[in-house]
PDB file of C-alpha atoms in Angstrom:
ATOM      1  CA  UNK S   3     -17.183  10.887   9.929  1.00  0.00           C
ATOM      2  CA  UNK S   4     -15.083  12.265   7.313  1.00  0.00           C
ATOM      3  CA  UNK S   5     -12.283  10.420   5.394  1.00  0.00           C
ATOM      4  CA  UNK S   6      -8.954  12.158   4.608  1.00  0.00           C
ATOM      5  CA  UNK S   7      -7.123   9.869   2.194  1.00  0.00           C
ATOM      6  CA  UNK S   8      -3.516  10.963   2.624  1.00  0.00           C
ATOM      7  CA  UNK S   9      -2.126   9.790  -1.021  1.00  0.00           C
ATOM      8  CA  UNK S  10      -5.036   9.629  -3.275  1.00  0.00           C
ATOM      9  CA  UNK S  11      -2.846   7.055  -5.878  1.00  0.00           C
ATOM     10  CA  UNK S  12      -3.572   3.423  -6.699  1.00  0.00           C
ATOM     11  CA  UNK S  13      -4.726   2.201  -3.312  1.00  0.00           C
ATOM     12  CA  UNK S  14      -5.855   5.672  -1.752  1.00  0.00           C
ATOM     13  CA  UNK S  15      -7.443   6.679  -4.644  1.00  0.00           C
ATOM     14  CA  UNK S  16      -9.619   3.275  -5.175  1.00  0.00           C
ATOM     15  CA  UNK S  17     -10.497   3.279  -1.229  1.00  0.00           C
ATOM     16  CA  UNK S  18     -11.419   7.196  -1.460  1.00  0.00           C
ATOM     17  CA  UNK S  19     -13.307   6.731  -4.672  1.00  0.00           C
ATOM     18  CA  UNK S  20     -15.509   3.708  -3.240  1.00  0.00           C
ATOM     19  CA  UNK S  21     -15.988   5.384   0.123  1.00  0.00           C
ATOM     20  CA  UNK S  22     -17.323   8.336  -2.083  1.00  0.00           C
ATOM     21  CA  UNK S  23     -19.695   6.394  -4.345  1.00  0.00           C
ATOM     22  CA  UNK S  24     -21.128   4.747  -1.088  1.00  0.00           C
ATOM     23  CA  UNK S  25     -22.279   8.347   0.097  1.00  0.00           C
ATOM     24  CA  UNK S  26     -19.527   9.162   2.535  1.00  0.00           C
ATOM     25  CA  UNK S  27     -17.606  12.564   3.341  1.00  0.00           C
ATOM     26  CA  UNK S  28     -14.381  11.987   1.668  1.00  0.00           C
ATOM     27  CA  UNK S  29     -11.382  14.220   1.064  1.00  0.00           C
ATOM     28  CA  UNK S  30      -8.421  13.292  -1.347  1.00  0.00           C
ATOM     29  CA  UNK S  31      -4.903  14.492  -0.622  1.00  0.00           C
ATOM     30  CA  UNK S  32      -2.649  14.556  -3.729  1.00  0.00           C
ATOM     31  CA  UNK S  33       0.207  16.440  -5.357  1.00  0.00           C
ATOM     32  CA  UNK S  34       1.653  17.701  -8.754  1.00  0.00           C
ATOM     33  CA  UNK S  35      -0.450  16.683 -12.037  1.00  0.00           C
ATOM     34  CA  UNK S  36      -2.629  14.257 -10.378  1.00  0.00           C
ATOM     35  CA  UNK S  37      -4.023  16.973  -7.848  1.00  0.00           C
ATOM     36  CA  UNK S  38      -4.326  19.393 -10.669  1.00  0.00           C
ATOM     37  CA  UNK S  39      -6.475  16.777 -12.485  1.00  0.00           C
ATOM     38  CA  UNK S  40      -8.424  15.718  -9.449  1.00  0.00           C
ATOM     39  CA  UNK S  41      -9.310  19.350  -9.067  1.00  0.00           C
ATOM     40  CA  UNK S  42     -10.203  20.149 -12.620  1.00  0.00           C
ATOM     41  CA  UNK S  43     -12.121  17.429 -13.732  1.00  0.00           C
ATOM     42  CA  UNK S  44     -12.881  14.958 -10.262  1.00  0.00           C
ATOM     43  CA  UNK S  45     -11.599  11.649  -9.723  1.00  0.00           C
ATOM     44  CA  UNK S  46     -12.303   9.196 -12.613  1.00  0.00           C
ATOM     45  CA  UNK S  47     -12.714   5.887 -11.004  1.00  0.00           C
ATOM     46  CA  UNK S  48     -12.353   2.564 -13.470  1.00  0.00           C
ATOM     47  CA  UNK S  49     -13.703  -0.847 -12.300  1.00  0.00           C
ATOM     48  CA  UNK S  50     -14.736  -3.825 -13.970  1.00  0.00           C
ATOM     49  CA  UNK S  51     -18.429  -2.663 -14.361  1.00  0.00           C
ATOM     50  CA  UNK S  52     -17.594   0.706 -15.738  1.00  0.00           C
ATOM     51  CA  UNK S  53     -16.199   4.006 -15.184  1.00  0.00           C
ATOM     52  CA  UNK S  54     -17.779   6.850 -13.270  1.00  0.00           C
ATOM     53  CA  UNK S  55     -16.286  10.455 -12.603  1.00  0.00           C
ATOM     54  CA  UNK S  56     -16.389  11.581  -8.972  1.00  0.00           C
ATOM     55  CA  UNK S  57     -16.630  14.949  -7.944  1.00  0.00           C
ATOM     56  CA  UNK S  58     -14.254  14.413  -4.652  1.00  0.00           C
ATOM     57  CA  UNK S  59     -12.781  17.284  -2.723  1.00  0.00           C
ATOM     58  CA  UNK S  60      -8.895  17.499  -3.472  1.00  0.00           C
ATOM     59  CA  UNK S  61      -6.153  19.104  -1.653  1.00  0.00           C
ATOM     60  CA  UNK S  62      -2.447  19.055  -1.396  1.00  0.00           C
ATOM     61  CA  UNK S  63      -1.968  20.326   2.017  1.00  0.00           C
ATOM     62  CA  UNK S  64      -3.793  20.122   5.456  1.00  0.00           C
ATOM     63  CA  UNK S  65      -3.857  24.243   5.893  1.00  0.00           C
ATOM     64  CA  UNK S  66      -6.066  23.845   3.036  1.00  0.00           C
ATOM     65  CA  UNK S  67      -8.926  22.840   5.535  1.00  0.00           C
ATOM     66  CA  UNK S  68      -7.958  25.179   7.665  1.00  0.00           C
ATOM     67  CA  UNK S  69      -8.905  23.376  11.353  1.00  0.00           C
ATOM     68  CA  UNK S  70      -9.659  19.306  11.084  1.00  0.00           C
ATOM     69  CA  UNK S  71     -12.796  18.254  12.429  1.00  0.00           C
ATOM     70  CA  UNK S  72     -12.908  15.980  15.544  1.00  0.00           C
ATOM     71  CA  UNK S  73     -14.669  13.264  13.566  1.00  0.00           C
ATOM     72  CA  UNK S  74     -11.893  12.990  10.989  1.00  0.00           C
ATOM     73  CA  UNK S  75     -10.101   9.597  10.448  1.00  0.00           C
ATOM     74  CA  UNK S  76      -6.730  10.018   8.434  1.00  0.00           C
ATOM     75  CA  UNK S  77      -5.971   7.103   6.144  1.00  0.00           C
ATOM     76  CA  UNK S  78      -2.448   7.316   4.847  1.00  0.00           C
ATOM     77  CA  UNK S  79      -1.925   5.735   1.663  1.00  0.00           C
ATOM     78  CA  UNK S  80       1.483   7.176   0.639  1.00  0.00           C
ATOM     79  CA  UNK S  81       4.479   5.092  -0.099  1.00  0.00           C
ATOM     80  CA  UNK S  82       6.569   3.923   3.189  1.00  0.00           C
ATOM     81  CA  UNK S  83       9.502   6.221   2.012  1.00  0.00           C
ATOM     82  CA  UNK S  84       6.917   9.327   2.433  1.00  0.00           C
ATOM     83  CA  UNK S  85       5.483   8.069   5.636  1.00  0.00           C
ATOM     84  CA  UNK S  86       7.526  10.016   8.179  1.00  0.00           C
ATOM     85  CA  UNK S  87       7.259  13.377   6.217  1.00  0.00           C
ATOM     86  CA  UNK S  88       3.568  13.048   6.051  1.00  0.00           C
ATOM     87  CA  UNK S  89       2.965  11.751   9.787  1.00  0.00           C
ATOM     88  CA  UNK S  90       5.035  14.692  10.626  1.00  0.00           C
ATOM     89  CA  UNK S  91       2.936  17.186   8.572  1.00  0.00           C
ATOM     90  CA  UNK S  92      -0.543  16.053   9.326  1.00  0.00           C
ATOM     91  CA  UNK S  93       0.304  15.132  13.057  1.00  0.00           C
ATOM     92  CA  UNK S  94       0.799  18.963  13.861  1.00  0.00           C
ATOM     93  CA  UNK S  95      -2.503  20.067  12.139  1.00  0.00           C
ATOM     94  CA  UNK S  96      -5.040  21.899  14.395  1.00  0.00           C
ATOM     95  CA  UNK S  97      -8.424  20.390  15.096  1.00  0.00           C
ATOM     96  CA  UNK S  98     -11.355  22.616  15.879  1.00  0.00           C
ATOM     97  CA  UNK S  99     -11.979  22.676  19.691  1.00  0.00           C
ATOM     98  CA  UNK S 100      -8.203  22.992  20.391  1.00  0.00           C
ATOM     99  CA  UNK S 101      -5.285  20.192  20.124  1.00  0.00           C
ATOM    100  CA  UNK S 102      -3.479  18.808  17.172  1.00  0.00           C
ATOM    101  CA  UNK S 103      -4.130  15.751  15.097  1.00  0.00           C
ATOM    102  CA  UNK S 104      -1.312  13.830  16.582  1.00  0.00           C
ATOM    103  CA  UNK S 105      -3.382  13.932  20.211  1.00  0.00           C
ATOM    104  CA  UNK S 106      -7.188  14.064  18.971  1.00  0.00           C
ATOM    105  CA  UNK S 107      -7.475  11.969  15.806  1.00  0.00           C
ATOM    106  CA  UNK S 108      -6.740   8.397  14.686  1.00  0.00           C
ATOM    107  CA  UNK S 109      -4.552   7.674  11.395  1.00  0.00           C
ATOM    108  CA  UNK S 110      -5.022   4.246   9.701  1.00  0.00           C
ATOM    109  CA  UNK S 111      -1.671   2.957   7.485  1.00  0.00           C
ATOM    110  CA  UNK S 112      -3.206   1.490   4.204  1.00  0.00           C
ATOM    111  CA  UNK S 113      -0.038   0.731   3.250  1.00  0.00           C
ATOM    112  CA  UNK S 114       2.630  -2.133   2.115  1.00  0.00           C
ATOM    113  CA  UNK S 115       5.501  -3.069   4.453  1.00  0.00           C
ATOM    114  CA  UNK S 116       5.508  -3.043   8.427  1.00  0.00           C
ATOM    115  CA  UNK S 117       7.376  -0.284   9.232  1.00  0.00           C
ATOM    116  CA  UNK S 118       4.790   2.484   8.698  1.00  0.00           C
ATOM    117  CA  UNK S 119       2.703   1.740  12.042  1.00  0.00           C
ATOM    118  CA  UNK S 120       6.094   2.265  13.939  1.00  0.00           C
ATOM    119  CA  UNK S 121       6.813   5.482  12.442  1.00  0.00           C
ATOM    120  CA  UNK S 122       3.005   6.806  12.617  1.00  0.00           C
ATOM    121  CA  UNK S 123       2.963   5.762  16.456  1.00  0.00           C
ATOM    122  CA  UNK S 124       6.128   7.740  17.285  1.00  0.00           C
ATOM    123  CA  UNK S 125       3.522  11.097  16.603  1.00  0.00           C
ATOM    124  CA  UNK S 126       0.317   9.457  16.738  1.00  0.00           C
ATOM    125  CA  UNK S 127      -1.271   8.429  20.035  1.00  0.00           C
ATOM    126  CA  UNK S 128      -3.871   6.376  17.977  1.00  0.00           C
ATOM    127  CA  UNK S 129      -2.926   4.271  15.038  1.00  0.00           C
ATOM    128  CA  UNK S 130      -4.487   1.134  12.941  1.00  0.00           C
ATOM    129  CA  UNK S 131      -2.951  -1.043  10.564  1.00  0.00           C
ATOM    130  CA  UNK S 132      -4.738  -2.260   7.501  1.00  0.00           C
ATOM    131  CA  UNK S 133      -3.680  -4.884   5.340  1.00  0.00           C
ATOM    132  CA  UNK S 134      -3.931  -3.944   1.761  1.00  0.00           C
ATOM    133  CA  UNK S 135      -5.232  -6.740  -0.944  1.00  0.00           C
ATOM    134  CA  UNK S 136      -6.198  -4.282  -3.675  1.00  0.00           C
ATOM    135  CA  UNK S 137      -5.026  -4.779  -7.293  1.00  0.00           C
ATOM    136  CA  UNK S 138      -4.989  -0.969  -8.439  1.00  0.00           C
ATOM    137  CA  UNK S 139      -3.336   1.012 -11.088  1.00  0.00           C
ATOM    138  CA  UNK S 140      -2.637   4.619 -11.202  1.00  0.00           C
ATOM    139  CA  UNK S 141      -0.109   5.976 -14.073  1.00  0.00           C
ATOM    140  CA  UNK S 142      -2.490   8.458 -15.321  1.00  0.00           C
ATOM    141  CA  UNK S 143      -3.226  11.995 -13.338  1.00  0.00           C
ATOM    142  CA  UNK S 144      -6.749  12.238 -12.277  1.00  0.00           C
ATOM    143  CA  UNK S 145      -7.332   8.137 -12.965  1.00  0.00           C
ATOM    144  CA  UNK S 146      -7.226   5.183 -10.848  1.00  0.00           C
ATOM    145  CA  UNK S 147      -8.206   1.534 -11.857  1.00  0.00           C
ATOM    146  CA  UNK S 148      -9.552  -1.215  -9.380  1.00  0.00           C
ATOM    147  CA  UNK S 149      -8.907  -4.405 -11.245  1.00  0.00           C
ATOM    148  CA  UNK S 150     -11.018  -6.892  -9.601  1.00  0.00           C
ATOM    149  CA  UNK S 151     -14.341  -8.210  -8.811  1.00  0.00           C
ATOM    150  CA  UNK S 152     -17.204  -8.496  -7.424  1.00  0.00           C
ATOM    151  CA  UNK S 153     -14.832  -7.005  -4.576  1.00  0.00           C
ATOM    152  CA  UNK S 154     -12.351  -4.254  -5.170  1.00  0.00           C
ATOM    153  CA  UNK S 155     -10.282  -5.757  -2.663  1.00  0.00           C
ATOM    154  CA  UNK S 156      -9.845  -6.900   0.910  1.00  0.00           C
ATOM    155  CA  UNK S 157      -8.815  -4.806   3.588  1.00  0.00           C
ATOM    156  CA  UNK S 158      -8.101  -6.400   6.533  1.00  0.00           C
ATOM    157  CA  UNK S 159      -8.065  -3.806   9.698  1.00  0.00           C
ATOM    158  CA  UNK S 160      -7.197  -3.642  13.150  1.00  0.00           C
ATOM    159  CA  UNK S 161      -5.484  -1.806  15.737  1.00  0.00           C
ATOM    160  CA  UNK S 162      -2.039  -1.184  16.373  1.00  0.00           C
ATOM    161  CA  UNK S 163       0.022  -3.087  17.628  1.00  0.00           C
ATOM    162  CA  UNK S 164      -2.823  -5.273  18.318  1.00  0.00           C
ATOM    163  CA  UNK S 165      -6.625  -5.280  19.793  1.00  0.00           C
ATOM    164  CA  UNK S 166      -9.552  -3.748  17.728  1.00  0.00           C
ATOM    165  CA  UNK S 167     -11.875  -0.795  18.861  1.00  0.00           C
ATOM    166  CA  UNK S 168     -15.039   0.941  18.099  1.00  0.00           C
ATOM    167  CA  UNK S 169     -13.244   3.436  15.900  1.00  0.00           C
ATOM    168  CA  UNK S 170     -11.924   0.816  13.535  1.00  0.00           C
ATOM    169  CA  UNK S 171     -15.039  -1.556  13.612  1.00  0.00           C
ATOM    170  CA  UNK S 172     -17.163   1.543  12.306  1.00  0.00           C
ATOM    171  CA  UNK S 173     -14.463   2.054   9.616  1.00  0.00           C
ATOM    172  CA  UNK S 174     -14.647  -1.761   8.595  1.00  0.00           C
ATOM    173  CA  UNK S 175     -18.502  -1.378   8.338  1.00  0.00           C
ATOM    174  CA  UNK S 176     -18.113   1.561   5.873  1.00  0.00           C
ATOM    175  CA  UNK S 177     -15.633  -0.031   3.931  1.00  0.00           C
ATOM    176  CA  UNK S 178     -17.838  -3.328   3.640  1.00  0.00           C
ATOM    177  CA  UNK S 179     -20.581  -0.910   2.237  1.00  0.00           C
ATOM    178  CA  UNK S 180     -17.906   0.430  -0.466  1.00  0.00           C
ATOM    179  CA  UNK S 181     -17.187  -2.302  -2.333  1.00  0.00           C
ATOM    180  CA  UNK S 182     -14.633  -4.015  -0.043  1.00  0.00           C
ATOM    181  CA  UNK S 183     -14.144  -7.067   2.455  1.00  0.00           C
ATOM    182  CA  UNK S 184     -12.747  -5.623   5.673  1.00  0.00           C
ATOM    183  CA  UNK S 185     -12.200  -7.990   8.483  1.00  0.00           C
ATOM    184  CA  UNK S 186     -11.795  -6.731  11.583  1.00  0.00           C
ATOM    185  CA  UNK S 187      -8.996  -8.575  13.577  1.00  0.00           C
ATOM    186  CA  UNK S 188      -6.862  -8.637  16.685  1.00  0.00           C
ATOM    187  CA  UNK S 189      -3.540  -9.288  15.023  1.00  0.00           C
ATOM    188  CA  UNK S 190      -3.296  -7.199  12.140  1.00  0.00           C
ATOM    189  CA  UNK S 191       0.391  -7.145  11.743  1.00  0.00           C
ATOM    190  CA  UNK S 192       0.627 -10.599  11.193  1.00  0.00           C
ATOM    191  CA  UNK S 193      -1.763 -10.470   8.180  1.00  0.00           C
ATOM    192  CA  UNK S 194       1.024  -7.373   7.403  1.00  0.00           C
ATOM    193  CA  UNK S 195       3.873  -9.635   7.563  1.00  0.00           C
ATOM    194  CA  UNK S 196       2.210 -12.248   5.379  1.00  0.00           C
ATOM    195  CA  UNK S 197       1.674  -9.762   3.113  1.00  0.00           C
ATOM    196  CA  UNK S 198       4.957  -8.515   3.103  1.00  0.00           C
ATOM    197  CA  UNK S 199       6.377 -11.704   1.812  1.00  0.00           C
ATOM    198  CA  UNK S 200       3.836 -11.418  -1.260  1.00  0.00           C
ATOM    199  CA  UNK S 201       5.365  -7.895  -1.769  1.00  0.00           C
ATOM    200  CA  UNK S 202       8.625  -8.917  -2.107  1.00  0.00           C
ATOM    201  CA  UNK S 203       7.970 -10.012  -5.602  1.00  0.00           C
ATOM    202  CA  UNK S 204       7.329  -6.404  -6.363  1.00  0.00           C
ATOM    203  CA  UNK S 205      10.699  -5.914  -7.396  1.00  0.00           C
ATOM    204  CA  UNK S 206      10.886  -8.907  -9.634  1.00  0.00           C
ATOM    205  CA  UNK S 207       8.080  -7.427 -11.437  1.00  0.00           C
ATOM    206  CA  UNK S 208       9.130  -4.310 -12.146  1.00  0.00           C
ATOM    207  CA  UNK S 209      12.733  -5.013 -13.054  1.00  0.00           C
ATOM    208  CA  UNK S 210      12.240  -8.132 -15.139  1.00  0.00           C
ATOM    209  CA  UNK S 211      11.238  -8.996 -18.674  1.00  0.00           C
ATOM    210  CA  UNK S 212       9.465 -12.221 -18.258  1.00  0.00           C
ATOM    211  CA  UNK S 213       7.676 -12.307 -21.759  1.00  0.00           C
ATOM    212  CA  UNK S 214       9.605 -15.505 -22.391  1.00  0.00           C
ATOM    213  CA  UNK S 215      11.008 -16.296 -18.965  1.00  0.00           C
ATOM    214  CA  UNK S 216       8.734 -16.224 -15.979  1.00  0.00           C
ATOM    215  CA  UNK S 217      11.717 -16.552 -13.580  1.00  0.00           C
ATOM    216  CA  UNK S 218       9.261 -18.520 -11.050  1.00  0.00           C
ATOM    217  CA  UNK S 219      12.742 -19.677  -9.456  1.00  0.00           C
ATOM    218  CA  UNK S 220      13.977 -16.024  -8.379  1.00  0.00           C
ATOM    219  CA  UNK S 221      10.689 -15.510  -7.078  1.00  0.00           C
ATOM    220  CA  UNK S 222      10.461 -18.981  -5.064  1.00  0.00           C
ATOM    221  CA  UNK S 223      14.251 -18.216  -3.807  1.00  0.00           C
ATOM    222  CA  UNK S 224      12.850 -14.711  -3.010  1.00  0.00           C
ATOM    223  CA  UNK S 225      10.145 -15.397  -0.897  1.00  0.00           C
ATOM    224  CA  UNK S 226      12.154 -18.243   0.607  1.00  0.00           C
ATOM    225  CA  UNK S 227      14.838 -15.704   2.074  1.00  0.00           C
ATOM    226  CA  UNK S 228      11.752 -13.945   3.513  1.00  0.00           C
ATOM    227  CA  UNK S 229      10.112 -16.797   5.234  1.00  0.00           C
ATOM    228  CA  UNK S 230      13.504 -18.106   6.666  1.00  0.00           C
ATOM    229  CA  UNK S 231      14.286 -14.558   8.163  1.00  0.00           C
ATOM    230  CA  UNK S 232      10.630 -14.031   9.881  1.00  0.00           C
ATOM    231  CA  UNK S 233      10.990 -17.451  11.231  1.00  0.00           C
ATOM    232  CA  UNK S 234      14.463 -17.000  12.524  1.00  0.00           C
ATOM    233  CA  UNK S 235      13.013 -13.981  14.096  1.00  0.00           C
ATOM    234  CA  UNK S 236      10.004 -15.087  15.949  1.00  0.00           C
ATOM    235  CA  UNK S 237       7.956 -12.673  13.767  1.00  0.00           C
ATOM    236  CA  UNK S 238       4.192 -14.460  13.346  1.00  0.00           C
ATOM    237  CA  UNK S 239       2.620 -14.345   9.700  1.00  0.00           C
ATOM    238  CA  UNK S 240      -0.290 -15.701   7.942  1.00  0.00           C
ATOM    239  CA  UNK S 241       0.083 -18.540   5.088  1.00  0.00           C
ATOM    240  CA  UNK S 242      -1.151 -18.371   1.735  1.00  0.00           C
ATOM    241  CA  UNK S 243      -3.715 -20.963   2.657  1.00  0.00           C
ATOM    242  CA  UNK S 244      -4.980 -18.948   5.381  1.00  0.00           C
ATOM    243  CA  UNK S 245      -5.565 -15.842   3.178  1.00  0.00           C
ATOM    244  CA  UNK S 246      -6.873 -17.901   0.049  1.00  0.00           C
ATOM    245  CA  UNK S 247      -9.877 -18.848   2.675  1.00  0.00           C
ATOM    246  CA  UNK S 248     -10.426 -15.249   3.466  1.00  0.00           C
ATOM    247  CA  UNK S 249     -10.195 -14.478  -0.291  1.00  0.00           C
ATOM    248  CA  UNK S 250     -12.504 -17.116  -1.838  1.00  0.00           C
ATOM    249  CA  UNK S 251     -14.177 -16.037  -4.950  1.00  0.00           C
ATOM    250  CA  UNK S 252     -14.533 -12.327  -3.719  1.00  0.00           C
ATOM    251  CA  UNK S 253     -11.769 -10.991  -5.179  1.00  0.00           C
ATOM    252  CA  UNK S 254     -10.890 -11.699  -8.965  1.00  0.00           C
ATOM    253  CA  UNK S 255      -8.723  -9.563 -11.459  1.00  0.00           C
ATOM    254  CA  UNK S 256     -10.935  -9.208 -14.285  1.00  0.00           C
ATOM    255  CA  UNK S 257      -9.674  -7.839 -17.900  1.00  0.00           C
ATOM    256  CA  UNK S 258     -10.803  -4.303 -18.276  1.00  0.00           C
ATOM    257  CA  UNK S 259     -10.377  -2.687 -22.056  1.00  0.00           C
ATOM    258  CA  UNK S 260      -7.652   0.014 -22.035  1.00  0.00           C
ATOM    259  CA  UNK S 261      -6.505  -0.373 -18.723  1.00  0.00           C
ATOM    260  CA  UNK S 262      -4.177  -3.436 -18.277  1.00  0.00           C
ATOM    261  CA  UNK S 263      -2.804  -4.365 -15.306  1.00  0.00           C
ATOM    262  CA  UNK S 264       1.101  -4.338 -16.456  1.00  0.00           C
ATOM    263  CA  UNK S 265       2.549  -4.724 -12.741  1.00  0.00           C
ATOM    264  CA  UNK S 266       2.476  -3.695  -8.791  1.00  0.00           C
ATOM    265  CA  UNK S 267       2.870  -0.676  -7.127  1.00  0.00           C
ATOM    266  CA  UNK S 268       6.766  -0.625  -7.708  1.00  0.00           C
ATOM    267  CA  UNK S 269       6.247  -1.005 -11.246  1.00  0.00           C
ATOM    268  CA  UNK S 270       3.941   1.806 -11.502  1.00  0.00           C
ATOM    269  CA  UNK S 271       6.310   4.060  -9.714  1.00  0.00           C
ATOM    270  CA  UNK S 272       8.896   3.125 -12.164  1.00  0.00           C
ATOM    271  CA  UNK S 273       6.678   3.573 -15.004  1.00  0.00           C
ATOM    272  CA  UNK S 274       5.537   7.193 -13.578  1.00  0.00           C
ATOM    273  CA  UNK S 275       9.533   7.965 -13.118  1.00  0.00           C
ATOM    274  CA  UNK S 276       8.872   8.926  -9.815  1.00  0.00           C
ATOM    275  CA  UNK S 277      12.423   9.094  -8.676  1.00  0.00           C
ATOM    276  CA  UNK S 278      12.071   6.860  -5.594  1.00  0.00           C
ATOM    277  CA  UNK S 279      10.090   3.391  -4.496  1.00  0.00           C
ATOM    278  CA  UNK S 280       9.190   1.565  -1.556  1.00  0.00           C
ATOM    279  CA  UNK S 281      11.832  -1.304  -2.117  1.00  0.00           C
ATOM    280  CA  UNK S 282      13.512  -0.280   1.177  1.00  0.00           C
ATOM    281  CA  UNK S 283      10.588  -1.094   2.921  1.00  0.00           C
ATOM    282  CA  UNK S 284       9.692  -4.304   1.604  1.00  0.00           C
ATOM    283  CA  UNK S 285      12.800  -6.346   0.356  1.00  0.00           C
ATOM    284  CA  UNK S 286      14.884  -4.007   2.450  1.00  0.00           C
ATOM    285  CA  UNK S 287      12.843  -5.119   5.549  1.00  0.00           C
ATOM    286  CA  UNK S 288      14.057  -8.688   4.817  1.00  0.00           C
ATOM    287  CA  UNK S 289      17.789  -7.454   4.099  1.00  0.00           C
ATOM    288  CA  UNK S 290      17.582  -5.450   7.722  1.00  0.00           C
ATOM    289  CA  UNK S 291      16.061  -8.471   9.439  1.00  0.00           C
ATOM    290  CA  UNK S 292      18.411 -11.078   7.977  1.00  0.00           C
ATOM    291  CA  UNK S 293      21.338  -8.906   9.178  1.00  0.00           C
ATOM    292  CA  UNK S 294      20.099  -8.584  12.511  1.00  0.00           C
ATOM    293  CA  UNK S 295      19.409 -12.159  13.146  1.00  0.00           C
ATOM    294  CA  UNK S 296      22.099 -13.635  10.852  1.00  0.00           C
ATOM    295  CA  UNK S 297      20.356 -15.075   7.962  1.00  0.00           C
ATOM    296  CA  UNK S 298      21.602 -14.364   4.507  1.00  0.00           C
ATOM    297  CA  UNK S 299      19.023 -13.048   2.043  1.00  0.00           C
ATOM    298  CA  UNK S 300      21.395 -12.376  -1.411  1.00  0.00           C
ATOM    299  CA  UNK S 301      18.488 -12.217  -3.644  1.00  0.00           C
ATOM    300  CA  UNK S 302      16.720  -9.595  -1.481  1.00  0.00           C
ATOM    301  CA  UNK S 303      19.675  -7.645  -1.138  1.00  0.00           C
ATOM    302  CA  UNK S 304      20.504  -7.650  -4.787  1.00  0.00           C
ATOM    303  CA  UNK S 305      16.927  -6.807  -5.773  1.00  0.00           C
ATOM    304  CA  UNK S 306      16.683  -3.590  -3.101  1.00  0.00           C
ATOM    305  CA  UNK S 307      19.748  -2.027  -4.743  1.00  0.00           C
ATOM    306  CA  UNK S 308      18.800  -2.889  -8.255  1.00  0.00           C
ATOM    307  CA  UNK S 309      15.415  -1.441  -7.770  1.00  0.00           C
ATOM    308  CA  UNK S 310      16.697   1.681  -5.851  1.00  0.00           C
ATOM    309  CA  UNK S 311      18.994   2.522  -8.848  1.00  0.00           C
ATOM    310  CA  UNK S 312      16.552   1.822 -11.714  1.00  0.00           C
ATOM    311  CA  UNK S 313      14.428   4.521  -9.807  1.00  0.00           C
ATOM    312  CA  UNK S 314      16.859   6.876  -9.246  1.00  0.00           C
ATOM    313  CA  UNK S 315      18.165   6.655 -12.891  1.00  0.00           C
ATOM    314  CA  UNK S 316      14.343   6.735 -13.852  1.00  0.00           C
ATOM    315  CA  UNK S 317      14.797   3.698 -16.195  1.00  0.00           C
ATOM    316  CA  UNK S 318      11.822   2.288 -17.318  1.00  0.00           C
ATOM    317  CA  UNK S 319      10.462  -1.073 -15.834  1.00  0.00           C
ATOM    318  CA  UNK S 320      10.765  -4.370 -17.189  1.00  0.00           C
ATOM    319  CA  UNK S 321      14.179  -4.113 -19.027  1.00  0.00           C
ATOM    320  CA  UNK S 322      16.125  -6.628 -17.308  1.00  0.00           C
ATOM    321  CA  UNK S 323      16.442 -10.197 -18.805  1.00  0.00           C
ATOM    322  CA  UNK S 324      15.924 -13.042 -15.780  1.00  0.00           C
ATOM    323  CA  UNK S 325      18.720 -14.614 -16.972  1.00  0.00           C
ATOM    324  CA  UNK S 326      21.338 -11.435 -16.143  1.00  0.00           C
ATOM    325  CA  UNK S 327      19.760 -11.383 -12.802  1.00  0.00           C
ATOM    326  CA  UNK S 328      20.635 -15.139 -12.227  1.00  0.00           C
ATOM    327  CA  UNK S 329      24.238 -14.601 -13.594  1.00  0.00           C
ATOM    328  CA  UNK S 330      24.679 -11.529 -11.060  1.00  0.00           C
ATOM    329  CA  UNK S 331      23.272 -13.829  -8.001  1.00  0.00           C
ATOM    330  CA  UNK S 332      25.991 -16.119  -9.183  1.00  0.00           C
TER     331      UNK S 332
END
């Protein structure tokens, strides 16, 4: 089986790099300066145990592969705002023996948020969910950092909307042999909704200067809104206690000299000045469900707007005092 990692940033780069390290056939899909660096120098994978440069194939477009292979597994790791375009592009790629990827190949959504699988299923017949617990950083072209040890991450996988099969079970085995824990579960979306609640804090980490004020009250208010919305909507989600039981001591962030863990995926998007963030699919998901089910979500509404404005203005992360956010919330 060949693994095509669509979006070789922090998450996709670490997953692809670890799979390549354990002898799997991997193709990384990237763009811009990151693609150029991958082609020229390979993928530099930094972990607590050291740094390795991997000679992994890198492309920018499915046309560069000609026809896809019948044994290809597509792993989608782009930010949620880019999912629709990526799914449309890769879904129409031709497959050896006839047909197109959307009909013949499976796609795994290795992404934060809960909308990606639904978007993908509009095009692809076979879709899987992957709940990403993977502290990773990508702020420099050609370089990705995996911060935790002994496992690089816990990647809970299952078929969308529920169930499992031999394809995802084989992928789970390959991940488990590549420095990840990869439980195969029947209710992957319940885990992804639980992760969504944690990802609501990404906006706070991206916006706030917490050097002297940790803003724990804002985080608690943000998550409380999320839980209230999911409860009102009747949407199941795993608890923090359940997650901790699975994680145990197998995944702990470790210090890496010269590679600080400054923030999550949203912080990194602002730091790279990409001009867009996935906040509409994180805090915005809670805002949407709140409107649909009559639950007020003022904290998540404001965070969604502020982070989006920061991204469009290409403002650097961490320039807002928590006191200012409290004033804006009244």
